[in-house]
CSV table of C-alpha atoms and ligand atoms in Angstrom, one decimal:
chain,number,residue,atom,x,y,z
X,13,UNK,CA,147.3,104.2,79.9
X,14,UNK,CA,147.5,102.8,83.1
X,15,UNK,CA,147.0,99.2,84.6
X,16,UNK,CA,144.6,100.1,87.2
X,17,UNK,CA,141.6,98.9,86.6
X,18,UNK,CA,138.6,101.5,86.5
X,19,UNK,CA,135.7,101.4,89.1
X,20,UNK,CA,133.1,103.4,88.2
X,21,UNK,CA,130.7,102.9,91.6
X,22,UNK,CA,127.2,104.4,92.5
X,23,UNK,CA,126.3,104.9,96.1
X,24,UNK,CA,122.5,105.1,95.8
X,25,UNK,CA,122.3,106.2,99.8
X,26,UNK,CA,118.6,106.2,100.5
X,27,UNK,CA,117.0,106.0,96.9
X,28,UNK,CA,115.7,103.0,95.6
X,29,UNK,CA,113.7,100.0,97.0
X,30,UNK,CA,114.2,96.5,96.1
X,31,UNK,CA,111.3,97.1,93.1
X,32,UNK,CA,113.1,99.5,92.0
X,33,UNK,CA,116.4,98.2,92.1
X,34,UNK,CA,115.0,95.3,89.7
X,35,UNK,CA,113.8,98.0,87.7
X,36,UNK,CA,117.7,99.6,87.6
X,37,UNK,CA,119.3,96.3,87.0
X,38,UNK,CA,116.8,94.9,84.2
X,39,UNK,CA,117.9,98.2,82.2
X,40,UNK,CA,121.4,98.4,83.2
X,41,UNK,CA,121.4,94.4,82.1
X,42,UNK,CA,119.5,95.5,78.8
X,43,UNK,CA,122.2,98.7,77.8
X,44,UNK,CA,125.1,96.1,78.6
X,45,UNK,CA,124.0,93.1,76.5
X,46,UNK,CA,121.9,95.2,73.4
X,47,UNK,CA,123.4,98.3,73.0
X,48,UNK,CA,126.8,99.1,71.4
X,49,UNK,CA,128.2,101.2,73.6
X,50,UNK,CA,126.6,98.9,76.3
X,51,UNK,CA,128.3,96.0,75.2
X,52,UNK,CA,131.3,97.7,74.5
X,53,UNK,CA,131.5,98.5,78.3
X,54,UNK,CA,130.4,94.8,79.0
X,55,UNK,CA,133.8,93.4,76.8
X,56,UNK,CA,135.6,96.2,79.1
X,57,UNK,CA,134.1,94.8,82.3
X,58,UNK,CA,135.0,91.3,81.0
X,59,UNK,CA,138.2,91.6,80.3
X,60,UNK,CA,138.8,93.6,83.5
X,61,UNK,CA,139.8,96.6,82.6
X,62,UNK,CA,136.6,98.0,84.3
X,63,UNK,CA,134.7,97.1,87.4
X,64,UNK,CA,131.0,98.6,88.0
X,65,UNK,CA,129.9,98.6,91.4
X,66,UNK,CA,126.6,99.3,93.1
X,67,UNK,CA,125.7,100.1,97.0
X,68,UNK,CA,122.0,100.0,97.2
X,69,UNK,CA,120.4,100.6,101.0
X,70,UNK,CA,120.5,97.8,102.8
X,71,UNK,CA,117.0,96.3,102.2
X,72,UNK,CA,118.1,96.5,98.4
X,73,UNK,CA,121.1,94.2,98.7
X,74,UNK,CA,119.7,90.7,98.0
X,75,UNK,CA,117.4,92.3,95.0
X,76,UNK,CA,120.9,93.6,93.5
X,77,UNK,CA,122.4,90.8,94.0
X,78,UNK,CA,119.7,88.8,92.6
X,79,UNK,CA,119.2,91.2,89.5
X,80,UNK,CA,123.1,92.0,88.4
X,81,UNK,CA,123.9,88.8,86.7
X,82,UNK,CA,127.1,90.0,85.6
X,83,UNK,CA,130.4,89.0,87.5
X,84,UNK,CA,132.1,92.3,86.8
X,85,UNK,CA,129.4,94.1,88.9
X,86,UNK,CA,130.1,94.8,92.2
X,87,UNK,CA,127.4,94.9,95.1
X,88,UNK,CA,128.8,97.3,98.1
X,89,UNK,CA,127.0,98.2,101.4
X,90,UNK,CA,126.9,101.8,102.6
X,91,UNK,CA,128.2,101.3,105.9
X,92,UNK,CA,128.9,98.7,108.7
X,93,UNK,CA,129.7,98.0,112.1
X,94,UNK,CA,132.7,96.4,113.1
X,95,UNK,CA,131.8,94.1,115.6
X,96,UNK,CA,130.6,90.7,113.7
X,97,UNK,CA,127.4,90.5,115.9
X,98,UNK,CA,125.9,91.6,119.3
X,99,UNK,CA,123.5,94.1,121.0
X,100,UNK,CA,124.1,97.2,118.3
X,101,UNK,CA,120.4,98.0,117.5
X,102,UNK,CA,120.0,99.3,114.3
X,103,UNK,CA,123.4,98.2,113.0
X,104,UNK,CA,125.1,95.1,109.9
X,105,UNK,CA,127.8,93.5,110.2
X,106,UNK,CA,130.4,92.6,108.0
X,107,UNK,CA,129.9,89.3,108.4
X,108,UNK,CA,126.3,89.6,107.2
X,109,UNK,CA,126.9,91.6,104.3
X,110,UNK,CA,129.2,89.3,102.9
X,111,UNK,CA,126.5,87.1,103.7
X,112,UNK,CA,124.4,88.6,101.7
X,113,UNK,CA,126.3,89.0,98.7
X,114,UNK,CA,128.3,91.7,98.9
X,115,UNK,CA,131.7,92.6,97.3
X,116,UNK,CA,132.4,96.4,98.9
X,117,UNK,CA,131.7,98.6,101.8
X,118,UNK,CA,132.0,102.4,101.6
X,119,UNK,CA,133.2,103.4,104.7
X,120,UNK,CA,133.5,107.2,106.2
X,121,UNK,CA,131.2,109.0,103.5
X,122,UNK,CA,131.2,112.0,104.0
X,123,UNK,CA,126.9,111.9,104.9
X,124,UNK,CA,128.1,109.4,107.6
X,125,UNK,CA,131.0,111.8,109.2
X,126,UNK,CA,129.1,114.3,109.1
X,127,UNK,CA,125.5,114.0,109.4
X,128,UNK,CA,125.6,111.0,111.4
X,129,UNK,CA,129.1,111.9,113.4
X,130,UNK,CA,131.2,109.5,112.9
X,131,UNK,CA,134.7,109.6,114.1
X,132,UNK,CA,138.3,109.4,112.4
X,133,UNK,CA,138.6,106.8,115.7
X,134,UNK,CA,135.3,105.1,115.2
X,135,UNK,CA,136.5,104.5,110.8
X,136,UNK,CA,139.8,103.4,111.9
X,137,UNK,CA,138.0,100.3,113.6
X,138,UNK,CA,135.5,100.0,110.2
X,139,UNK,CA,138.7,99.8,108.4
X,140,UNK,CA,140.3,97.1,110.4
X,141,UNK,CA,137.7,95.5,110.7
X,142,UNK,CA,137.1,95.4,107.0
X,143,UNK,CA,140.5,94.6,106.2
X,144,UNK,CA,140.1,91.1,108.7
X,145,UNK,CA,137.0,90.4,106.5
X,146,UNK,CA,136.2,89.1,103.1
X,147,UNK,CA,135.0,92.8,102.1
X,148,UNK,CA,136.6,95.3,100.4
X,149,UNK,CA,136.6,99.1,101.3
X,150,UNK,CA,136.0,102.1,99.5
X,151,UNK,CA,137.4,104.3,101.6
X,152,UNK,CA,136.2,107.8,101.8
X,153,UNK,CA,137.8,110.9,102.7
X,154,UNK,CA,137.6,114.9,101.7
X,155,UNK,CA,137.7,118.6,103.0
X,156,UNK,CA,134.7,121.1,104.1
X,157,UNK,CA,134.4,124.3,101.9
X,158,UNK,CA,136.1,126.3,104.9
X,159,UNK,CA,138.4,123.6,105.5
X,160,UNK,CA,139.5,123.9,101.1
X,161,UNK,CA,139.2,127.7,101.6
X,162,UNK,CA,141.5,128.1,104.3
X,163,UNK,CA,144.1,125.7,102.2
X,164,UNK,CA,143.7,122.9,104.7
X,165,UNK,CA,142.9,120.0,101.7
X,166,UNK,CA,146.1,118.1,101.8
X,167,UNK,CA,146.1,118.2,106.0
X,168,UNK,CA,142.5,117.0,106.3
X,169,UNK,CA,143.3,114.4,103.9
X,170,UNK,CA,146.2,113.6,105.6
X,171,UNK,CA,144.6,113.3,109.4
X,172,UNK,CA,141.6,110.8,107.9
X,173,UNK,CA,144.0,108.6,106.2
X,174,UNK,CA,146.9,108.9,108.5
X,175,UNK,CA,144.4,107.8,111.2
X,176,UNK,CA,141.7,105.1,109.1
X,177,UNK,CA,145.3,103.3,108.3
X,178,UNK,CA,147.4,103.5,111.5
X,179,UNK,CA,147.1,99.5,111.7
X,180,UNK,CA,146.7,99.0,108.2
X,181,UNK,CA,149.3,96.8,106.0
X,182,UNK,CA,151.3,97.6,102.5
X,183,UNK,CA,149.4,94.9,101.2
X,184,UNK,CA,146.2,95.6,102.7
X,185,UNK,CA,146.7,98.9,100.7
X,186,UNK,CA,147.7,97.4,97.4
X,187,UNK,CA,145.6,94.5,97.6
X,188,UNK,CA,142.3,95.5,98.7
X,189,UNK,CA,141.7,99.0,99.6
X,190,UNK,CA,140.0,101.7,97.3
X,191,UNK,CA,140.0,105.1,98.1
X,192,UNK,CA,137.2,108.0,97.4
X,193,UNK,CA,138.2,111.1,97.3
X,194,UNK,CA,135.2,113.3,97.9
X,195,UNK,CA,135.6,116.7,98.8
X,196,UNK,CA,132.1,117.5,100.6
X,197,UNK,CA,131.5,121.1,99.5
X,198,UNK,CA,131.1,119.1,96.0
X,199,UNK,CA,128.6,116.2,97.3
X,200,UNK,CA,125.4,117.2,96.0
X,201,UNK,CA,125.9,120.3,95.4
X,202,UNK,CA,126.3,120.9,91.6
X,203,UNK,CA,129.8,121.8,92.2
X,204,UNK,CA,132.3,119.7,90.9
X,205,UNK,CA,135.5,120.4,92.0
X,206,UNK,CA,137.7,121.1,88.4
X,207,UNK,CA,139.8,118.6,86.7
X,208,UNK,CA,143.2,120.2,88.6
X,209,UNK,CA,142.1,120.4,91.9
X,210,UNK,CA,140.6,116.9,92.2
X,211,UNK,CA,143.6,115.4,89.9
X,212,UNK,CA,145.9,117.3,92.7
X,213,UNK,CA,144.2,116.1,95.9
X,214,UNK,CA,144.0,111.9,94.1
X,215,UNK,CA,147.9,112.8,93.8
X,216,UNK,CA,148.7,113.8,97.1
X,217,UNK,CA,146.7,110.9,98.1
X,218,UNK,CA,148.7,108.6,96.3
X,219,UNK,CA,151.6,110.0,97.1
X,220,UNK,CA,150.8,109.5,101.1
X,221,UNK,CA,150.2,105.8,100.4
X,222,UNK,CA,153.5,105.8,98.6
X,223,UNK,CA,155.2,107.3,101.8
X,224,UNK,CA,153.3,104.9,104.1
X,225,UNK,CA,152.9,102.0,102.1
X,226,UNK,CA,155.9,102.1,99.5
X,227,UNK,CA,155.7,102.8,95.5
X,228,UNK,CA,154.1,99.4,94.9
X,229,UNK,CA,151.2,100.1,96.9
X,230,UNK,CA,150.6,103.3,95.6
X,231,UNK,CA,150.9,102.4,92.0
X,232,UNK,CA,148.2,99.5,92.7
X,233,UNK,CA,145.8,101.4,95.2
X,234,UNK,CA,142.7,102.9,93.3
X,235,UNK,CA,141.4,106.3,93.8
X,236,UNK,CA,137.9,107.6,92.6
X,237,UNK,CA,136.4,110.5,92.6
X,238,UNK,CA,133.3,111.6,94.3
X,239,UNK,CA,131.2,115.2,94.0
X,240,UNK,CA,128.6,115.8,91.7
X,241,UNK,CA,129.7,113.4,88.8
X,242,UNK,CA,127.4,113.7,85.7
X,243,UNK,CA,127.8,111.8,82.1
X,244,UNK,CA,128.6,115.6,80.7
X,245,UNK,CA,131.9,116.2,83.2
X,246,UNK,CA,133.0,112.4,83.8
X,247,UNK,CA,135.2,112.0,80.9
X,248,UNK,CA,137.5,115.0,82.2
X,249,UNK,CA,137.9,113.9,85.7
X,250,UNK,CA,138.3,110.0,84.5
X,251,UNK,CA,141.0,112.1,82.1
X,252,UNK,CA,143.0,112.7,85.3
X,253,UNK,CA,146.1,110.3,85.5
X,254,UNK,CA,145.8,109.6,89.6
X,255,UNK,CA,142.0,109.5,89.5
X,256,UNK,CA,140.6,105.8,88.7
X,257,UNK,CA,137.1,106.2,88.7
X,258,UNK,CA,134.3,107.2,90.1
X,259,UNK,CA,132.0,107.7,93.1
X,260,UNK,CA,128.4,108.5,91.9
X,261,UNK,CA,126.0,109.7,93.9
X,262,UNK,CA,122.4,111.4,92.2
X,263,UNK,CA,123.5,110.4,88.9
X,264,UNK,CA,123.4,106.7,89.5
X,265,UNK,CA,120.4,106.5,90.7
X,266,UNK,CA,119.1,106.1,87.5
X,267,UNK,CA,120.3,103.3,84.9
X,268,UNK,CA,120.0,105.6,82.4
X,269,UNK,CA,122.3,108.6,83.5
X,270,UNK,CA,124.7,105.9,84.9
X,271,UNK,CA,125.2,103.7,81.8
X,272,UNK,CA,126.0,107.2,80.2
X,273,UNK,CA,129.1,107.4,82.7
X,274,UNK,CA,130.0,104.0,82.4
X,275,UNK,CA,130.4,105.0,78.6
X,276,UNK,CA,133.2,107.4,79.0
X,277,UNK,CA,134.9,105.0,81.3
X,278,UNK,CA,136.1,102.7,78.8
X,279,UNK,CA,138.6,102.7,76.9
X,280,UNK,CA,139.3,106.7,77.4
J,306,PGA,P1,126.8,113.2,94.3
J,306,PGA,O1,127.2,112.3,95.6
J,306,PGA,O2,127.3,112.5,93.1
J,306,PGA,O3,125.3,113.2,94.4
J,306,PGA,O4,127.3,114.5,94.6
J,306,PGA,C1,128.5,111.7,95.6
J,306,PGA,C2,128.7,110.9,96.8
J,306,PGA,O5,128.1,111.2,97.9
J,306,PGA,O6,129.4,109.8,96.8
């Protein structure tokens, strides 16, 4: 088994309010502590051998971080800017997320790239940015269904990445970057992508950092999968041996369907 820890995150993007989210926690907190598999996955996130982490929307964050209780839960933002402060209507900093609480940042989902266009430039300054801060990114990166299609995966992957981590360091990689791999044709969807093709693209991943970085950053460096993750096919992709958790959109909405994925992240 390997000595990565497992993260098993949910990235709520705009789905529940701060009532809500003391609704998620109090029965996330109640599975965890009375339970068994609960507190079988508590003793796991204890002894660090998994992390849980949460992104609520913004107006969430001090409810979740309120609520969690548990120091092996994680509370991430969605997004940030990169500048610590200024005339950027609209936009959080860094510096006032960690403010607020936060452990994580996702950066470059995919709804971000490409619903709300950003740019391989503009997440190369969200990274370094990041990676000058106390926070810790989940980096995202994946193909289009034409882009998979006309067997572009590994090039895609390789443009984000080569471009999010032009300034990044070997020990920013093995020290405090996670990366998603999210293919978007999967991303809501239904369609998962099978157990081969997302073990293959968290390997060639993992392999570029190796390149880049050097074999100790790539055997630290976590990489999740993202794309319509249930509790009925998590077990198979966590089965994967480059893939070290999870990105969770729909199904972590909900305490319930997400303490059912945290189950099959222990100790499989
Ligand atoms: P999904 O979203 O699980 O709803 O497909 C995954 C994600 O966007 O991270």
């Amino acid at each position: 088994m390997q000595d990565r820890a497992r993260m098993i995150a949910g990235n709520w993007k705009m789905n529940n309010g701060a009532a809500a989210t003391v609704s998620f926690f109090e029965k996330l907190g109640s599975w965890l502590s009375a339970d068994e598999t609960g507190k079988g996955a508590a003793a796991a996130g204890k002894s660090g051998r998994i992390e849980i982490v949460v992104a609520p929307p913004f107006t969430s964050l001090a409810a979740a971080v309120a609520a969690k209780k548990s120091e092996y839960i994680g509370i991430a933002a969605q997004n940030a800017h990169f500048e610590p402060k200024g005339a950027f209507t609209g936009e959080i900093s860094l510096q006032m997320l960690e403010e607020a609480g936060c452990k994580y940042v996702i950066l470059g989902h995919s709804e971000r790239r490409h619903v709300f266009g950003e740019t391989d430039d503009l997440l190369q300054k969200k990274l370094d940015s990041t990676l000058g801060s106390k926070l810790l990114p989940i980096f995202c990166a994946g193909e289009l269904l034409e882009e998979r299609e006309s067997g572009d995966t590994e090039r895609v992957l390789e443009r984000q990445l080569s471009i999010a981590l032009a300034n990044a360091a070997a020990a920013d990689a093995a020290k405090k970057l996670t990366i998603a791999y999210e293919p978007v044709w999967a991303i809501g969807t239904g369609k998962v992508a099978s157990n081969d093709d997302a073990q293959g693209a968290c390997s060639f991943i993992r392999s570029f950092i190796g390149q880049k970085f050097g074999q100790e950053a790539a055997q630290k460096i976590r990489i999740l999968y993202g794309g319509s993750v249930k509790p009925e096919n998590s077990a198979g992709i966590l089965s994967q041996k480059d893939i070290d958790g999870l990105l969770i959109g729909g199904a972590s909405v909900e305490a319930e369907s997400f303490a059912r994925i945290i189950a099959t992240a222990f100790g499989a």
